[in-house]
Coordinates of C-alpha atoms in Angstrom, one line a residue:
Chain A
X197 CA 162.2 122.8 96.3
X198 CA 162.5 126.8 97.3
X199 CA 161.5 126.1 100.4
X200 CA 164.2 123.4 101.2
X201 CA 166.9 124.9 99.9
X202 CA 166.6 128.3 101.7
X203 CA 168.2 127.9 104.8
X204 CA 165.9 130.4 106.7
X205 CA 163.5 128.0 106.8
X206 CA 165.6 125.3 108.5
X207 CA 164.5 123.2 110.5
X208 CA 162.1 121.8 107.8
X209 CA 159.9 118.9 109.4
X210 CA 157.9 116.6 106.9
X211 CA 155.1 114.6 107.8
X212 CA 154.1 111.2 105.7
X213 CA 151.1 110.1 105.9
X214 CA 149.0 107.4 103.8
X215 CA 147.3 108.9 100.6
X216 CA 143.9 110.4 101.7
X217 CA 140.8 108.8 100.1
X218 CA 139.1 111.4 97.8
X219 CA 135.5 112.2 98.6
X220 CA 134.0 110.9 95.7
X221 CA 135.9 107.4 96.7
X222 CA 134.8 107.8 100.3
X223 CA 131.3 108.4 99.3
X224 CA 131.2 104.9 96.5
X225 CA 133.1 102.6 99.6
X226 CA 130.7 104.2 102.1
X227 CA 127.6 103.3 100.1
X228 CA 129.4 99.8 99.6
X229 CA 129.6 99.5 103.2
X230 CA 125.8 100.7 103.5
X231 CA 124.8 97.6 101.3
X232 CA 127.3 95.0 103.7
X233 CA 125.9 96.4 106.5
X234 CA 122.5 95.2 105.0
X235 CA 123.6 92.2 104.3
X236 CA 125.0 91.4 107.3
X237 CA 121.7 91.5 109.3
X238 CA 120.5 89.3 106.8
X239 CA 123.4 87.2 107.6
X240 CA 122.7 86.8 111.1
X241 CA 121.3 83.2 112.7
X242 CA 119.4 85.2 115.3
X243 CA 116.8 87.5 115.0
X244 CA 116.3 91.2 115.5
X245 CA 120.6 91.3 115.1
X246 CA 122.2 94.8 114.4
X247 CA 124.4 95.2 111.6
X248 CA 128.4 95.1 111.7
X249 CA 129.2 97.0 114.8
X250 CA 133.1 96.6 114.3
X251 CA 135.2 95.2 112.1
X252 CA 138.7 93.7 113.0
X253 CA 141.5 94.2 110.4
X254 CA 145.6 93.6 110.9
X255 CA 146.6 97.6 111.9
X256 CA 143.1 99.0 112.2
X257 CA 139.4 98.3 113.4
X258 CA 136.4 99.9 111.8
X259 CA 133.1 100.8 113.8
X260 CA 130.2 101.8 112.5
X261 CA 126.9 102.8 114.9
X262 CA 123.9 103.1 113.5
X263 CA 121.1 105.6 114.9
X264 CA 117.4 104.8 115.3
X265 CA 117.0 107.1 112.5
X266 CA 119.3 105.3 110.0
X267 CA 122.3 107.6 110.0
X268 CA 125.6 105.7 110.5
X269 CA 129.1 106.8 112.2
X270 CA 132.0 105.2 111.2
X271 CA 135.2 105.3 112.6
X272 CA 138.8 103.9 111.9
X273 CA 140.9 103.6 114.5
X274 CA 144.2 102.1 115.7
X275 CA 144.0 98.3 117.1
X276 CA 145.0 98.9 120.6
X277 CA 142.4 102.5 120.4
X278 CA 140.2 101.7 123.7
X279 CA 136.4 103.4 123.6
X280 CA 135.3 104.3 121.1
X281 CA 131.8 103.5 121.8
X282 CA 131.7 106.4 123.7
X283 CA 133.6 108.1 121.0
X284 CA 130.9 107.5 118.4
X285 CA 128.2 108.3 121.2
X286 CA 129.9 112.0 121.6
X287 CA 130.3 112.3 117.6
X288 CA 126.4 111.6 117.5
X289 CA 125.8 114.6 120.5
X290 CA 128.1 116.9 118.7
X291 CA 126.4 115.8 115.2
X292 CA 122.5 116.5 116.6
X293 CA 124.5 119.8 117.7
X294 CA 126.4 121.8 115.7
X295 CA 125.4 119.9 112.3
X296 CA 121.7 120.0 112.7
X297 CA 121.2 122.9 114.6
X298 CA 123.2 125.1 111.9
X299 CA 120.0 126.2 109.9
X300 CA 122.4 126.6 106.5
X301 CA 123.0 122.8 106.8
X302 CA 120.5 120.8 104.7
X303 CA 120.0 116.9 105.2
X304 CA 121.7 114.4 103.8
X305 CA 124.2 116.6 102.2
X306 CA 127.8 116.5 103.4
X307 CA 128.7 118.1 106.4
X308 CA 131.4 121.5 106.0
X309 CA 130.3 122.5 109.7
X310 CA 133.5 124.2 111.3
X311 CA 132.0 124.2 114.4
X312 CA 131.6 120.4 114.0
X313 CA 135.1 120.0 113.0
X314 CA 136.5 122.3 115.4
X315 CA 134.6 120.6 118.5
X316 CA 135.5 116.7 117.3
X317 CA 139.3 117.7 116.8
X318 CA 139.1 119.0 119.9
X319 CA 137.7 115.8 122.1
X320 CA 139.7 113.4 120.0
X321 CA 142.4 115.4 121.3
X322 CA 141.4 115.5 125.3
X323 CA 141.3 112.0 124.6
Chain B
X462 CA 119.8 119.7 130.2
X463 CA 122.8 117.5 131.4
X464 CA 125.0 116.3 129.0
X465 CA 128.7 116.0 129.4
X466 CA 131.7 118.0 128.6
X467 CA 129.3 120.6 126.8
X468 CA 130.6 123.8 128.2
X469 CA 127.6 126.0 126.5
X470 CA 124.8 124.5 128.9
X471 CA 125.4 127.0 131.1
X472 CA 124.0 129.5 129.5
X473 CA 120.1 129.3 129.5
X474 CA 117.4 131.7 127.5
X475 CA 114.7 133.1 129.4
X476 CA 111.7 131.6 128.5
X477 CA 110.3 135.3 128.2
X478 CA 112.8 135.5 125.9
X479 CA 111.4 132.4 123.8
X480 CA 107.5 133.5 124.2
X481 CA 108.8 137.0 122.3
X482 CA 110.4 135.4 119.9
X483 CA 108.0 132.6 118.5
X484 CA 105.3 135.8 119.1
X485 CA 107.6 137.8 116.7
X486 CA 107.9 134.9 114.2
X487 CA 104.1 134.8 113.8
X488 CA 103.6 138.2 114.0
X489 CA 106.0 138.6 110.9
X490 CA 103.7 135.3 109.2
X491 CA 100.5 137.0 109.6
X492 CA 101.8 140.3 107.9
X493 CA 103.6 138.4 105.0
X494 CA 100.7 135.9 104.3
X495 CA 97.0 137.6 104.4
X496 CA 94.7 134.3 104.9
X497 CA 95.2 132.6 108.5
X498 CA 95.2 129.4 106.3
X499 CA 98.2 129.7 105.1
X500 CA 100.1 131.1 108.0
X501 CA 98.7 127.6 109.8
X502 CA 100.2 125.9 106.8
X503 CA 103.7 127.7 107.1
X504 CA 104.0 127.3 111.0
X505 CA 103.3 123.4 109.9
X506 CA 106.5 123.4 107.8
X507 CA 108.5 125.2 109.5
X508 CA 107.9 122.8 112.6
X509 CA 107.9 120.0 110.3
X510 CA 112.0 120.9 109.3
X511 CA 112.3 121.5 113.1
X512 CA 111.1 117.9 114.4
X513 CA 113.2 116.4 111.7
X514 CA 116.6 117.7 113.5
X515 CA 115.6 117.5 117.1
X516 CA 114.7 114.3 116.8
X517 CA 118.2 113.3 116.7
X518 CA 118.8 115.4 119.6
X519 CA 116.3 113.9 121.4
X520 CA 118.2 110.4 120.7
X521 CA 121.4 111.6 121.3
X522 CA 120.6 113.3 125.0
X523 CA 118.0 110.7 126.2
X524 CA 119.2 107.2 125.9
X525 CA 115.9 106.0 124.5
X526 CA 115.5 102.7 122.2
X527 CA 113.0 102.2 119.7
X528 CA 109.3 101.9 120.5
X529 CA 107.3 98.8 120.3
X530 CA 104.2 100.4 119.8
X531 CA 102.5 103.4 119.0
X532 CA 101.1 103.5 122.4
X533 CA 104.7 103.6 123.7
X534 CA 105.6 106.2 121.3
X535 CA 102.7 108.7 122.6
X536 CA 104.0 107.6 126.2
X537 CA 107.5 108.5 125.6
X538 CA 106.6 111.7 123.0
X539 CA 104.9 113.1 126.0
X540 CA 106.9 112.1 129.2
X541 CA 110.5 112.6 127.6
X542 CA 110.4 114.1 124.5
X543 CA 107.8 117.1 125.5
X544 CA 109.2 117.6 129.1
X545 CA 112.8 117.5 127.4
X546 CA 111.9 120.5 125.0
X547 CA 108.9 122.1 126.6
X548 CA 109.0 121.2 130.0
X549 CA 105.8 120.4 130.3
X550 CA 104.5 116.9 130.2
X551 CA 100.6 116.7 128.2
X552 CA 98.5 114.2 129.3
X553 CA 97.5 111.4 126.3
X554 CA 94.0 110.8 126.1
X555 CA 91.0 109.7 123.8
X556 CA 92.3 106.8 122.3
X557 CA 90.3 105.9 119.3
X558 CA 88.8 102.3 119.1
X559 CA 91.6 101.0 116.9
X560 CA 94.2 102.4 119.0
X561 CA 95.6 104.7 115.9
X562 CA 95.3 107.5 116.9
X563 CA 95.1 109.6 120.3
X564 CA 94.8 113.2 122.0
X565 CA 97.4 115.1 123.8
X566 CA 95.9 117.8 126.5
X567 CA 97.9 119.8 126.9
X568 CA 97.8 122.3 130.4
X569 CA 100.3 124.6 130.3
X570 CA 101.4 126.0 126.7
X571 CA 104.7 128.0 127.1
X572 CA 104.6 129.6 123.5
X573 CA 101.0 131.7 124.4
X574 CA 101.9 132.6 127.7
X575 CA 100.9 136.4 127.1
X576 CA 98.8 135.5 123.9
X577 CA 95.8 137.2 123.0
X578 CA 94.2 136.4 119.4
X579 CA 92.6 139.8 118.1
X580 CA 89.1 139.3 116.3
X581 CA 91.0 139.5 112.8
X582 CA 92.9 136.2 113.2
X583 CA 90.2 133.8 115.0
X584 CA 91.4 130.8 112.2
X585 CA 94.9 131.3 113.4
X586 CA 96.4 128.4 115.0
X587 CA 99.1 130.1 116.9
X588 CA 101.1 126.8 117.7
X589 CA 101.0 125.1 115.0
X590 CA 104.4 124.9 115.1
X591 CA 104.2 121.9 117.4
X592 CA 102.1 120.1 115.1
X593 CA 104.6 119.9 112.5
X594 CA 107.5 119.2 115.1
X595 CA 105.4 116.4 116.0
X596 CA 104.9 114.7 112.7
X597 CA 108.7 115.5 111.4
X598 CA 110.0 114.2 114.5
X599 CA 108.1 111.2 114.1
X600 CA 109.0 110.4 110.5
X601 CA 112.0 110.2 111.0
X602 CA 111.5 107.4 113.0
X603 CA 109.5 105.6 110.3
X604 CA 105.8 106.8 111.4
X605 CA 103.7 108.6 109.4
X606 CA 101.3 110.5 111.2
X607 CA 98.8 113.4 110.3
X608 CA 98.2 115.8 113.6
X609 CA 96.0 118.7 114.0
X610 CA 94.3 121.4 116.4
X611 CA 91.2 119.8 117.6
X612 CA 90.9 122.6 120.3
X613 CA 92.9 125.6 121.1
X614 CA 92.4 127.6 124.5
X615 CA 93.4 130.6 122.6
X616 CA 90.3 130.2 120.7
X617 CA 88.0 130.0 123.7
X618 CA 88.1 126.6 124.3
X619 CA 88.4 124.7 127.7
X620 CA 92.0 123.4 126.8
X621 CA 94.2 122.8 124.3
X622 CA 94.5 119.3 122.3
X623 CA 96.2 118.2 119.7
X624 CA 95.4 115.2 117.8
X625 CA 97.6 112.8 116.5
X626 CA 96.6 109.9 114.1
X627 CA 98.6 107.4 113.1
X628 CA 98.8 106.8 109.1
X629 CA 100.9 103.9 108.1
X630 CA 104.7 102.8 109.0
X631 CA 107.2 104.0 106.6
X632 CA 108.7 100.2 105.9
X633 CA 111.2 100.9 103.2
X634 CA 112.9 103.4 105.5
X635 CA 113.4 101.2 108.3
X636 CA 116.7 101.0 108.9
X637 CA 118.4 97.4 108.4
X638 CA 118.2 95.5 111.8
X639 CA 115.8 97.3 113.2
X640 CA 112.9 94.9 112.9

């Protein structure tokens, strides 16, 4: 409330966005998604299928592409958002480089990689 | 090395620079650890958490797909995954009976380019590094191999082979729909 009602500080812009998802929360509905994702090849009539590749809501769709090793990238993104194949393709370079090449990262654990961070803010930008 | 909208490619390491420094790394080994055993044994694990992150590299440069075979996999461990890393491409050879397990000559080793084991180290497997790059690499991938020395040139051998053997398929770690 300071901060609005000092009039040095005008203009004030606020930003609303949707409540984020805490990390613990991420973490359960990720490991839910893992088990679907299971399923889902399961599911499938014909053989050899992949798992969910994208999933189509009302105001968002959700992609998920799985690596040869098991790790998944998942991404939400706008309806009308056009490749993000290649999007998750260039998330998986800049993963295999700035993630796994940092020697102070250890598998499996979550990723606090500022390089990483830096680098995909950056091309979601450019794009 | 091509890979898009990577502006660091341009610079490159001598690989001078990269004989010195692996030759520094086992330099340092031998001093810490007294028996050559055990610096064999550390070069192992150290390329073992090494082949478990390039292999995702590896994936994510060369647009390879999942092999059908283990012969495949030796094919395309040597003609892409070698030449991308190494630059050089061993040859695959001595196949045993049962197809499990195979040889990889290999010519031209760039980490003993000015290598000379003194009379003190003569167990010493100087790249043993590779061996464990090799089998981390491939477990992630689901394969559980063992590999080993058979000959080293830096020993007084003819050539240098490496021998890998194949030990079982890791089936709970397949991911789901992949086979």
């Amino acid at each position: 409330m300071t901060v609005l009602t000092n009039p040095e500080n005008y203009p004030v812009s606020l930003k609303f966005a949707r409540l984020r998802v805490s990390i613990n929360e991420r973490i359960m509905l990720l490991s839910m998604f893992h088990s679907i994702y299971a399923i889902s090849v399961k599911l499938s009539p014909a053989k050899h299928s992949s798992g969910i590749q994208c999933l189509e809501a009302d105001s968002f769709k959700f992609y998920c592409f799985q690596t040869i090793t098991g790790v998944k990238f998942i991404v939400v993104a706008d309806n009308k958002q056009q490749k993000v194949e290649d999007l998750l393709k260039r998330i998986y370079e800049l993963y295999a480089d700035f993630v796994l090449k940092n020697p102070f990262y250890s598998l499996d654990m979550p990723i606090r990689c500022e390089h990483f961070s830096t680098n995909l803010t950056r091309f979601i930008e450019e794009n | 090395m091509s890979r898009q909208g990577r502006p660091q490619d341009t610079r490159k390491v001598s690989g001078e620079l990269f004989s010195l420094t692996y030759g520094a790394l086992v330099a340092q080994l031998v001093r810490d650890y007294e028996k050559d055993e055990e610096v064999n044994q550390q070069l192992d694990k150290m390329g073992y958490n090494i082949g478990v992150r390039l292999i995702e590299d590896f994936f994510a440069r060369s647009q390879q797909g999942r092999c059908h075979d283990f012969a495949q996999a030796a094919d395309v461990l040597t003609k892409v995954g070698f030449k991308m890393f190494l630059g050089v491409v061993p040859t695959v050879a001595n196949w045993s009976a049962k197809g499990d397990e195979f040889s990889l000559i290999l010519d031209q080793n760039p980490l003993v380019d000015f290598v000379e084991l003194p009379e003190t180290h003569q167990g010493l497997l100087y790249s043993n590094i590779i061996c464990g790059v090799i089998r981390g690499a491939l477990e992630m991938v689901q394969l559980e191999v063992k590999v080993w020395f058979v000959q080293d040139q830096l020993r007084g051998s003819d050539s240098t082979e490496i021998r890998v053997k194949f030990l079982k398929k890791l089936e709970d770690a397949v991911p789901a729909g992949e086979d």
